[in-house]
Coordinates of C-alpha atoms and ligand atoms in Angstrom, one line a residue:
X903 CA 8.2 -37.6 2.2
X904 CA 11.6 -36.5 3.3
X905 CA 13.1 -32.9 2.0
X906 CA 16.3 -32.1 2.4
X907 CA 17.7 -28.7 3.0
X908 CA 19.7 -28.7 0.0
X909 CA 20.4 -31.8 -2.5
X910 CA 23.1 -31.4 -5.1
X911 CA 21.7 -31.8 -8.9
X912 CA 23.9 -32.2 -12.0
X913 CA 23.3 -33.0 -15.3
X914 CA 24.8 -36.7 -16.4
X915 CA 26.6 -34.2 -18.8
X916 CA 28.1 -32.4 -16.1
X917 CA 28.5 -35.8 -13.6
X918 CA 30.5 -36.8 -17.1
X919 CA 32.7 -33.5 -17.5
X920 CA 35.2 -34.5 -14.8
X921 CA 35.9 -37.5 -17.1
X922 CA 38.1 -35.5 -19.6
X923 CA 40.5 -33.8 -17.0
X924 CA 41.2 -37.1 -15.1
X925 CA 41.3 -39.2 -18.9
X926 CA 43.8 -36.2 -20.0
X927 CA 46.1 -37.2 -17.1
X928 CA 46.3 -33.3 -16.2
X929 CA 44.8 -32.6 -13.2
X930 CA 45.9 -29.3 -11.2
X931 CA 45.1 -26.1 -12.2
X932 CA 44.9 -25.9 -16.5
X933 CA 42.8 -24.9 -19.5
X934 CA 39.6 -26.3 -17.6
X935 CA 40.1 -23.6 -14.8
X936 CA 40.6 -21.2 -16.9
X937 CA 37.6 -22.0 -19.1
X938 CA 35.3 -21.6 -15.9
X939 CA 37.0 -18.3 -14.8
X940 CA 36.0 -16.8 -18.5
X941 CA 32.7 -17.9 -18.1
X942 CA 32.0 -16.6 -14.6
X943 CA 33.3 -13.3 -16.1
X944 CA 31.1 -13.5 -18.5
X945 CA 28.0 -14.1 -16.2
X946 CA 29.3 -11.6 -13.9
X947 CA 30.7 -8.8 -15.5
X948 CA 33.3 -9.1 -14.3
X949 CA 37.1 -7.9 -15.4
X950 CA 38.9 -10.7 -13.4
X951 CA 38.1 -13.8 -12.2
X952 CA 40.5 -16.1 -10.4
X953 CA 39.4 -19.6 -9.0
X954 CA 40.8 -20.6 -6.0
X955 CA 39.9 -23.2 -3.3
X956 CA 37.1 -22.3 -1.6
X957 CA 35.3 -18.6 -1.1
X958 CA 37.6 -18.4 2.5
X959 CA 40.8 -18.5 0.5
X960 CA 38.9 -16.2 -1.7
X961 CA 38.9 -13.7 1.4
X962 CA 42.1 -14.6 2.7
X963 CA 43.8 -14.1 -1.1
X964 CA 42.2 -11.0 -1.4
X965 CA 42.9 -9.4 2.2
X966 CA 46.6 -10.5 1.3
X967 CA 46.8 -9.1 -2.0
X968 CA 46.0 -5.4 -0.4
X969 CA 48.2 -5.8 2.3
X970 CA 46.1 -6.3 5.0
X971 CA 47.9 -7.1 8.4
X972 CA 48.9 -6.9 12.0
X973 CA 47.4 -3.4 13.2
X974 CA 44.4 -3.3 10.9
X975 CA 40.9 -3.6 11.6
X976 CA 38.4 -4.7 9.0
X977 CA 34.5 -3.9 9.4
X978 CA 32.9 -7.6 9.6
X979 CA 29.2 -7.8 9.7
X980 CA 27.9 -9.6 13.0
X981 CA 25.4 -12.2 11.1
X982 CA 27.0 -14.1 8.6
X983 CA 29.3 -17.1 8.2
X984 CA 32.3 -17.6 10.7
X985 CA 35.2 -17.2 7.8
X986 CA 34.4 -13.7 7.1
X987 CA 35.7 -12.6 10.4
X988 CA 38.4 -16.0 11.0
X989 CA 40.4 -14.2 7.6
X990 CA 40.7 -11.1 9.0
X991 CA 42.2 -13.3 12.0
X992 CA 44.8 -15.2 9.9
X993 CA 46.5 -12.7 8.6
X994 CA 46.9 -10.7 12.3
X995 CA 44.3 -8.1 12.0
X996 CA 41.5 -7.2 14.2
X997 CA 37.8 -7.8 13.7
X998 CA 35.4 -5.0 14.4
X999 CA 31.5 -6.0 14.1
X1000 CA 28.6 -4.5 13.0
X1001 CA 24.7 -5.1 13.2
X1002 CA 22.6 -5.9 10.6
X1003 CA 19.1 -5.1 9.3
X1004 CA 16.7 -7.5 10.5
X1005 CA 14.6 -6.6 7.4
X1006 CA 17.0 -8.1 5.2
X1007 CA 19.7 -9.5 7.1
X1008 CA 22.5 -7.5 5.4
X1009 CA 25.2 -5.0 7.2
X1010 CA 22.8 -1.8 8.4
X1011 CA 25.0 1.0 6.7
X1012 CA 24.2 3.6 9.2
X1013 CA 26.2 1.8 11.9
X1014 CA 29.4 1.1 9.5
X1015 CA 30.5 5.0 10.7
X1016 CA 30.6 4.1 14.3
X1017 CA 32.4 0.9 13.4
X1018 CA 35.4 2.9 11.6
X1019 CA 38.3 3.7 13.3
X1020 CA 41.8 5.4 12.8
X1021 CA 43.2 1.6 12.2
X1022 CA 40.1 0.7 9.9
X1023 CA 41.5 -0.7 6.4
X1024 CA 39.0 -3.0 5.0
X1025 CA 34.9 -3.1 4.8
X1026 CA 33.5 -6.6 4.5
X1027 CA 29.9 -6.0 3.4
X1028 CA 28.5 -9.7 2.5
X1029 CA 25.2 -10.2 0.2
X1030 CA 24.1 -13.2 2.6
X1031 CA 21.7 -15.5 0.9
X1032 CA 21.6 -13.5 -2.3
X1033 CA 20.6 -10.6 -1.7
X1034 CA 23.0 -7.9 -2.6
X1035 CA 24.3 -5.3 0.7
X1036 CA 23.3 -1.7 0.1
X1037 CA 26.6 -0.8 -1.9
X1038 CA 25.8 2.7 -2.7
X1039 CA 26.5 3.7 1.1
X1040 CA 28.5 1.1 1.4
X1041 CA 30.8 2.3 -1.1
X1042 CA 30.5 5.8 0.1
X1043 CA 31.6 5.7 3.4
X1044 CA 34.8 3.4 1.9
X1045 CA 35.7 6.6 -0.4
X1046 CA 35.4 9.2 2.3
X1047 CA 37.4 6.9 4.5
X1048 CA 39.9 5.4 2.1
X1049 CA 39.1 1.6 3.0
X1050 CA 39.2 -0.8 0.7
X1051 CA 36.0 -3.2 0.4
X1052 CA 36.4 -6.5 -0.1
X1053 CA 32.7 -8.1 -0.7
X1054 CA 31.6 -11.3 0.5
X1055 CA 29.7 -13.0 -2.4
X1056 CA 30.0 -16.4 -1.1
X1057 CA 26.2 -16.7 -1.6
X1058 CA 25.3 -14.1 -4.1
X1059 CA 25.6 -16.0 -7.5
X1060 CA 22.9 -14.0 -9.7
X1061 CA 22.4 -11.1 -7.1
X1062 CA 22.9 -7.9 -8.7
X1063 CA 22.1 -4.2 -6.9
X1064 CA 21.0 -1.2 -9.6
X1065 CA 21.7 -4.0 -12.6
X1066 CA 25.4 -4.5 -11.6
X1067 CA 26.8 -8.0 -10.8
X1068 CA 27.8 -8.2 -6.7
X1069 CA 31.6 -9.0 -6.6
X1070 CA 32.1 -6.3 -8.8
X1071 CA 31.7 -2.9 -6.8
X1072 CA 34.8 -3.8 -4.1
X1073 CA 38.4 -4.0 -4.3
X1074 CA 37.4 -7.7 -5.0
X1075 CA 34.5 -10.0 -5.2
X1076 CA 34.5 -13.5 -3.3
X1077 CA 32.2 -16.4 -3.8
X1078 CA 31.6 -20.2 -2.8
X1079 CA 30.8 -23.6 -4.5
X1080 CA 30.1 -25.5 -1.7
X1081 CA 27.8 -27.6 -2.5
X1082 CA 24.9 -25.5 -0.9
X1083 CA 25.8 -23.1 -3.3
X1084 CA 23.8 -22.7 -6.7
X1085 CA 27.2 -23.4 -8.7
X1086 CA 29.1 -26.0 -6.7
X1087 CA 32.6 -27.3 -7.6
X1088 CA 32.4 -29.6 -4.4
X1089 CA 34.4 -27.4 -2.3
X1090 CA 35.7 -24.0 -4.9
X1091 CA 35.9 -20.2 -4.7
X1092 CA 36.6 -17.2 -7.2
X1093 CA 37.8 -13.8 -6.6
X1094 CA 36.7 -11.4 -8.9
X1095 CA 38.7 -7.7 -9.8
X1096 CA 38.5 -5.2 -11.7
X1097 CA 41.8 -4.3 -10.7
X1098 CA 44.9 -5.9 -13.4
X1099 CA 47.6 -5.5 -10.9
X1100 CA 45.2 -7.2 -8.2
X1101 CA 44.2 -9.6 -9.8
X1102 CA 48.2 -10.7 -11.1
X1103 CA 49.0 -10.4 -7.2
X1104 CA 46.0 -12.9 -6.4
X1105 CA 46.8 -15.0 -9.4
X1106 CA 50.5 -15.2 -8.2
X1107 CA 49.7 -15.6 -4.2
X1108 CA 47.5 -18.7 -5.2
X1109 CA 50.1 -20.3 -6.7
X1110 CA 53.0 -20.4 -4.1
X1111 CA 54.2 -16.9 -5.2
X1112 CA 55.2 -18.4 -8.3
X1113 CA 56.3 -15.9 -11.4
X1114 CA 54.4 -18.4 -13.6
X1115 CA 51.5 -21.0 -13.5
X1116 CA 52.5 -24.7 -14.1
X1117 CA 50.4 -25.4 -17.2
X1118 CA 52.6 -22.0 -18.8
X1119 CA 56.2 -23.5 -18.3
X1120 CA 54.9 -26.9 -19.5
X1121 CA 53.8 -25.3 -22.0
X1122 CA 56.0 -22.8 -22.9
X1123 CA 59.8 -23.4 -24.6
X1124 CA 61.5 -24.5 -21.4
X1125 CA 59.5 -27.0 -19.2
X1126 CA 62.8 -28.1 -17.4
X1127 CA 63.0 -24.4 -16.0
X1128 CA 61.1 -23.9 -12.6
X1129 CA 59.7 -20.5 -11.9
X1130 CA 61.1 -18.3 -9.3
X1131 CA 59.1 -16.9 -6.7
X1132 CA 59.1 -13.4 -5.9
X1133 CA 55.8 -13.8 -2.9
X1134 CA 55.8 -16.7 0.1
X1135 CA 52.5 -17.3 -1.2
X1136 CA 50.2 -20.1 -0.9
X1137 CA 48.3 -23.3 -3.0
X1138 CA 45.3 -22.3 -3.2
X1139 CA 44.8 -23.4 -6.7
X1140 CA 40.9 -25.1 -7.7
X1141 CA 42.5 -28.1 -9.7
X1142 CA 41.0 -28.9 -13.2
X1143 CA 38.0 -31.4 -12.1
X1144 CA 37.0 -28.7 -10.1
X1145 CA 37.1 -26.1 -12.9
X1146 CA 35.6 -28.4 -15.8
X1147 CA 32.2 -29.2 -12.8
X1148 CA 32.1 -25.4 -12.7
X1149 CA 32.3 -24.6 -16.2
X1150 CA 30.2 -27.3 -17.6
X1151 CA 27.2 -26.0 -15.2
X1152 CA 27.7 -22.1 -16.1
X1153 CA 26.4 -23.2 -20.0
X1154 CA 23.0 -23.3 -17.9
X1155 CA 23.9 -20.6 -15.1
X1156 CA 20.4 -18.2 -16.4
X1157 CA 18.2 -21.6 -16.3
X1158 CA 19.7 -22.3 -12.6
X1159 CA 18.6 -19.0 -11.7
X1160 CA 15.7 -18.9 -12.8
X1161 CA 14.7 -21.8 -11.0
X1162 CA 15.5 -20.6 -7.7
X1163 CA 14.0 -17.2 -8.3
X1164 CA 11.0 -19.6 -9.4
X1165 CA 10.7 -21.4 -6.1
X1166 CA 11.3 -18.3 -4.3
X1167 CA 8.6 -16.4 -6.0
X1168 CA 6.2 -19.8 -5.1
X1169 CA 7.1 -19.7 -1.5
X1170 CA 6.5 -15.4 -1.3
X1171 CA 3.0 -16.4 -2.5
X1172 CA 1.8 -19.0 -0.1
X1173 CA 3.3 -17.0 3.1
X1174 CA 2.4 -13.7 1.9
X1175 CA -0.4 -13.8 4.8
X1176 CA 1.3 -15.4 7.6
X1177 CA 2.1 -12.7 9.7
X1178 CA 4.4 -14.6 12.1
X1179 CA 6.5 -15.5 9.1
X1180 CA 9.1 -12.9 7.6
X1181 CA 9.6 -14.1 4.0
X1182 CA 12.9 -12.7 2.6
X1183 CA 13.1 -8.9 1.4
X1184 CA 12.2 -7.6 -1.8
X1185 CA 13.8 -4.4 -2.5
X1186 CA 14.0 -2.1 -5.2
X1187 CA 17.2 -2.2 -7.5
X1188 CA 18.0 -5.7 -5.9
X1189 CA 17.7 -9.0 -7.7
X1190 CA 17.6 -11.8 -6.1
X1191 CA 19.6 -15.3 -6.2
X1192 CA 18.1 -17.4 -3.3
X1193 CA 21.2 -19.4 -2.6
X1194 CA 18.7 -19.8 -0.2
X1195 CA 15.5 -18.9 1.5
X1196 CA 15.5 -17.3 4.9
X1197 CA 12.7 -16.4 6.5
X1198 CA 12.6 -14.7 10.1
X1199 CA 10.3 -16.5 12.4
X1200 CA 8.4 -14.0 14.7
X1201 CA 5.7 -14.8 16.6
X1202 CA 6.2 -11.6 19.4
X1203 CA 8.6 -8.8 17.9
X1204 CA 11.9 -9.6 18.1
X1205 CA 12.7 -7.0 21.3
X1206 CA 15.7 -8.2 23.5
X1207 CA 13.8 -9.3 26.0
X1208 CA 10.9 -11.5 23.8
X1209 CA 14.3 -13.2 21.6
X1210 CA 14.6 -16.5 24.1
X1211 CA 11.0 -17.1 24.0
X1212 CA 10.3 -16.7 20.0
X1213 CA 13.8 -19.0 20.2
X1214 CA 11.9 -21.6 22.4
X1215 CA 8.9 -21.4 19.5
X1216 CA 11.5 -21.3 16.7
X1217 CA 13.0 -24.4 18.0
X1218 CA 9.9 -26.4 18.6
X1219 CA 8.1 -25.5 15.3
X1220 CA 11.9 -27.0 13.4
X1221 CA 11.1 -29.9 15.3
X1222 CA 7.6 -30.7 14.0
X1223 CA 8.9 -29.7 10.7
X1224 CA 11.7 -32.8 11.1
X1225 CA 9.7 -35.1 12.2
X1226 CA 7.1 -34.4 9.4
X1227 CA 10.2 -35.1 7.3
X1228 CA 11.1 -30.9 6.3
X1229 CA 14.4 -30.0 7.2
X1230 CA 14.9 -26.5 8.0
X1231 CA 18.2 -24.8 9.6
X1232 CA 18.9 -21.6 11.1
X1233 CA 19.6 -19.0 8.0
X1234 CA 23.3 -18.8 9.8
X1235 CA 25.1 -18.1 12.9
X1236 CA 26.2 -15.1 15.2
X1237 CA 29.8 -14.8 15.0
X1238 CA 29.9 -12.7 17.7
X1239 CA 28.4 -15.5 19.8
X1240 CA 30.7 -18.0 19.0
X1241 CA 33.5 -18.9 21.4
X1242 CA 36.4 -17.8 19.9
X1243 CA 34.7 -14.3 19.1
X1244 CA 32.8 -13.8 22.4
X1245 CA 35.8 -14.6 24.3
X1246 CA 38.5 -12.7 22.8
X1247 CA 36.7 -9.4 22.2
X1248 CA 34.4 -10.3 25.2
X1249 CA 31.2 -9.9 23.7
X1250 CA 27.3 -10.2 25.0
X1251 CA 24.3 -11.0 22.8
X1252 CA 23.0 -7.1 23.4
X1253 CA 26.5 -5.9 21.7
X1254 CA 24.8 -6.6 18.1
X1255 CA 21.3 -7.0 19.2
X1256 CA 19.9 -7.8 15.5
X1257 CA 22.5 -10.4 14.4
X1258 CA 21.4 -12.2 18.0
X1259 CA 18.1 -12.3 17.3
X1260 CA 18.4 -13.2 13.5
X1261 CA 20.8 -16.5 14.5
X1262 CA 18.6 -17.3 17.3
X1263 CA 14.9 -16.3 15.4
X1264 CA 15.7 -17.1 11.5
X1265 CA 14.1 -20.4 9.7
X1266 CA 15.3 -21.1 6.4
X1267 CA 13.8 -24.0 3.9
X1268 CA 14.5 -25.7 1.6
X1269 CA 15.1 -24.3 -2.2
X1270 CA 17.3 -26.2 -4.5
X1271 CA 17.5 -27.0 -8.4
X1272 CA 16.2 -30.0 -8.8
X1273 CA 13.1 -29.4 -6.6
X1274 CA 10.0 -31.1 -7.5
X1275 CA 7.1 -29.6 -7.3
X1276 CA 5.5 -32.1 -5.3
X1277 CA 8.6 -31.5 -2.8
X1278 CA 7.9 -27.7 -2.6
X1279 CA 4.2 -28.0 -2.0
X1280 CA 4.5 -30.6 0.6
X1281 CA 6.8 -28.1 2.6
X1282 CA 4.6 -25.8 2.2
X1283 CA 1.5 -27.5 3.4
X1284 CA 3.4 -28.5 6.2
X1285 CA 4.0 -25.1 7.3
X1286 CA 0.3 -24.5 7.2
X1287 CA -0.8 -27.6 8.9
X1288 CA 2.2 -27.1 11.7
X1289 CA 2.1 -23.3 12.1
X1290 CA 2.6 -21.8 15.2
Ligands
PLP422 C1 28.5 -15.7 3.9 C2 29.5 -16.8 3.7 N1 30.8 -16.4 3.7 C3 31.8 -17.4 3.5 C4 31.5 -18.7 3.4 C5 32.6 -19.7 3.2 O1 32.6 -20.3 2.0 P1 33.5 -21.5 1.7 O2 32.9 -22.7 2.3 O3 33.6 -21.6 0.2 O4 34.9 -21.2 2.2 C6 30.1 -19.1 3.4 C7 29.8 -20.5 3.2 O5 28.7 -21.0 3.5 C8 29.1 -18.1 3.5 O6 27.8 -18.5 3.6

């Protein structure tokens, strides 16, 4: 048997839905888009939500849209996916990092404090793999500080913290379809604000700065009028087979869920003993989405000095797990560990100790809709059979 990390399942319904935009002849952003962005609001809570390209442009859109710039520093967490930090980049500002919890792989609140400094404008919590960041502190220390927080949701479809929707508690919310994503639009994002005149400055930066959105002057009484353009924005507009892929799957967004938190709860049970395997946190007030399932592998505590040879261990129990056909992957990298970041801020593996050993010690495996259950228990024997 061969298991994938992640394998893509649609209904033939929504396989079909892409049919009507590219039989309607309209393509870019329309009344598709917008039907997804209602619905997502609708799932969420949310006041605002604005689809745009992917959950980077998300960032970028939003980082923009509160003026973010040369001279400020935003609070990035060490562990999560490169983007988070590279927007803060784009737009001229200065990445600070900060360690995570090993226990649940989120920003540590207590050492967001030490992080803030006089230049500080932004706090970047992400709820990695679904599982919401502490936002209470979180948005705490933003109010006594005056920072803004924009939160990166790219993975936290159905994560709530105390019953609230994340990508609702910030400045502005950001999330991901890529197709690794439980909602996937092929490559797609959405910002989501409470905010009105955030979200007009999102909706208008996405657009090339435009005054007015294509399908509304082709639809309005002058079509032959272009818009004028009071932003140099940008085009980062999800087009309409994007949208109507989104939309059609959000009409089963509680059964997609549910299926994950399913698997999930399958997996918690069968490594509840294995004491060399961390499954992922269950903590009160948090619900869980399980965009995926990342487990920390530690067969010695994860001290500084023990990290290379749990990684050695890590690395060799993957392997068995490939070649008995069960792809696993790290849960995600170290940013501070990546070339660009450890070279320009010259930065060592001991200058965020936790996100180190989390990129160099996690395992995560497969979950996906779709999953059979003969696929989860084979993954799950193997694990046995191959333990450390
Ligand atoms: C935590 C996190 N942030 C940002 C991103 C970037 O999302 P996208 O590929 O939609 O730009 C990802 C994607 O995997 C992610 O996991």
């Amino acid at each position: 048997m061969k298991i994938p990390i992640a394998r893509t399942s649609l209904t033939e319904a929504e396989t079909r839905s892409v049919l009507k935009p590219l039989r309607s002849g309209w393509l870019v952003q329309g009344e598709e888009v917008r039907r997804f962005e209602s619905k997502w609001s609708a799932f969420t809570g949310a006041k605002h939500s604005i689809a745009v390209t992917s959950c980077t442009s998300a960032m970028h859109l939003s980082l923009a849209a509160l003026d973010f710039g040369p001279g400020d520093e935003a609070v990035v967490p060490a562990f999560t996916w490169i983007s988070t930090a590279n927007v803060v980049e784009h737009l001229g500002g200065t990445v600070v990092f900060c360690d995570i919890d090993l226990a649940t792989f989120n920003l540590a609140p207590g050492n967001i404090e030490s992080a803030i400094s006089q230049s500080t404008k932004a706090l970047m919590p992400v709820h990695l793999f679904g599982l919401a960041a502490e936002m209470s502190p979180i948005c705490r220390i933003a109010a006594s500080n005056s920072l803004c927080i924009v939160e990166d949701a790219a993975c936290g479809f159905g994560a709530t913290y105390n019953g609230r929707h994340v990508g609702t508690f910030g400045d502005t919310g950001c999330f991901s379809f890529h197709p690794r994503k439980a909602i996937t639009t092929g490559e797609g994002g959405m910002v989501t604000t409470e905010d009105d005149c955030l979200a007009e400055r999102i909706r208008r930066l996405r657009d090339h700065g435009a005054s007015m959105t294509d399908l509304a002057r082709h639809k309005g009484p002058r079509p032959y009028l272009l818009a004028d353009h009071p932003e140099a924005g940008y085009n980062q507009r999800m087009t309409d087979i994007q949208g109507v892929l989104g939309s059609t799957q959000m009409d089963r967004a509680k059964d997609i869920l549910e299926e994950r938190q399913l698997l999930a709860a399958n997996y918690d049970q069968a490594f509840a003993d294995l004491d060399w395997l961390q499954t992922p946190a269950q903590l009160t007030g948090h619900s869980h989405g399980y965009q995926s399932y990342p487990c920390l592998f530690q067969t010695e505590p994860l001290e500084p000095a023990l990290v290379p040879k749990v990684h050695e261990a890590r690395n060799a129990f993957m392997d068995r797990l490939q070649q008995a056909g069960v792809s696993t992957r790290p849960a995600t990298h170290a940013v501070h560990m990546l070339a660009y970041y450890r070279d320009k801020y010259g930065l060592a593996p001991e200058s965020f100790p936790n996100a180190y050993a989390a990129s160099q010690c996690s395992i995560s495996l497969p979950l996906f809709c779709g999953m059979e259950e003969a696929e989860q228990v084979y993954v799950i024997e193997k694990i046995l059979e191959l333990q450390p």
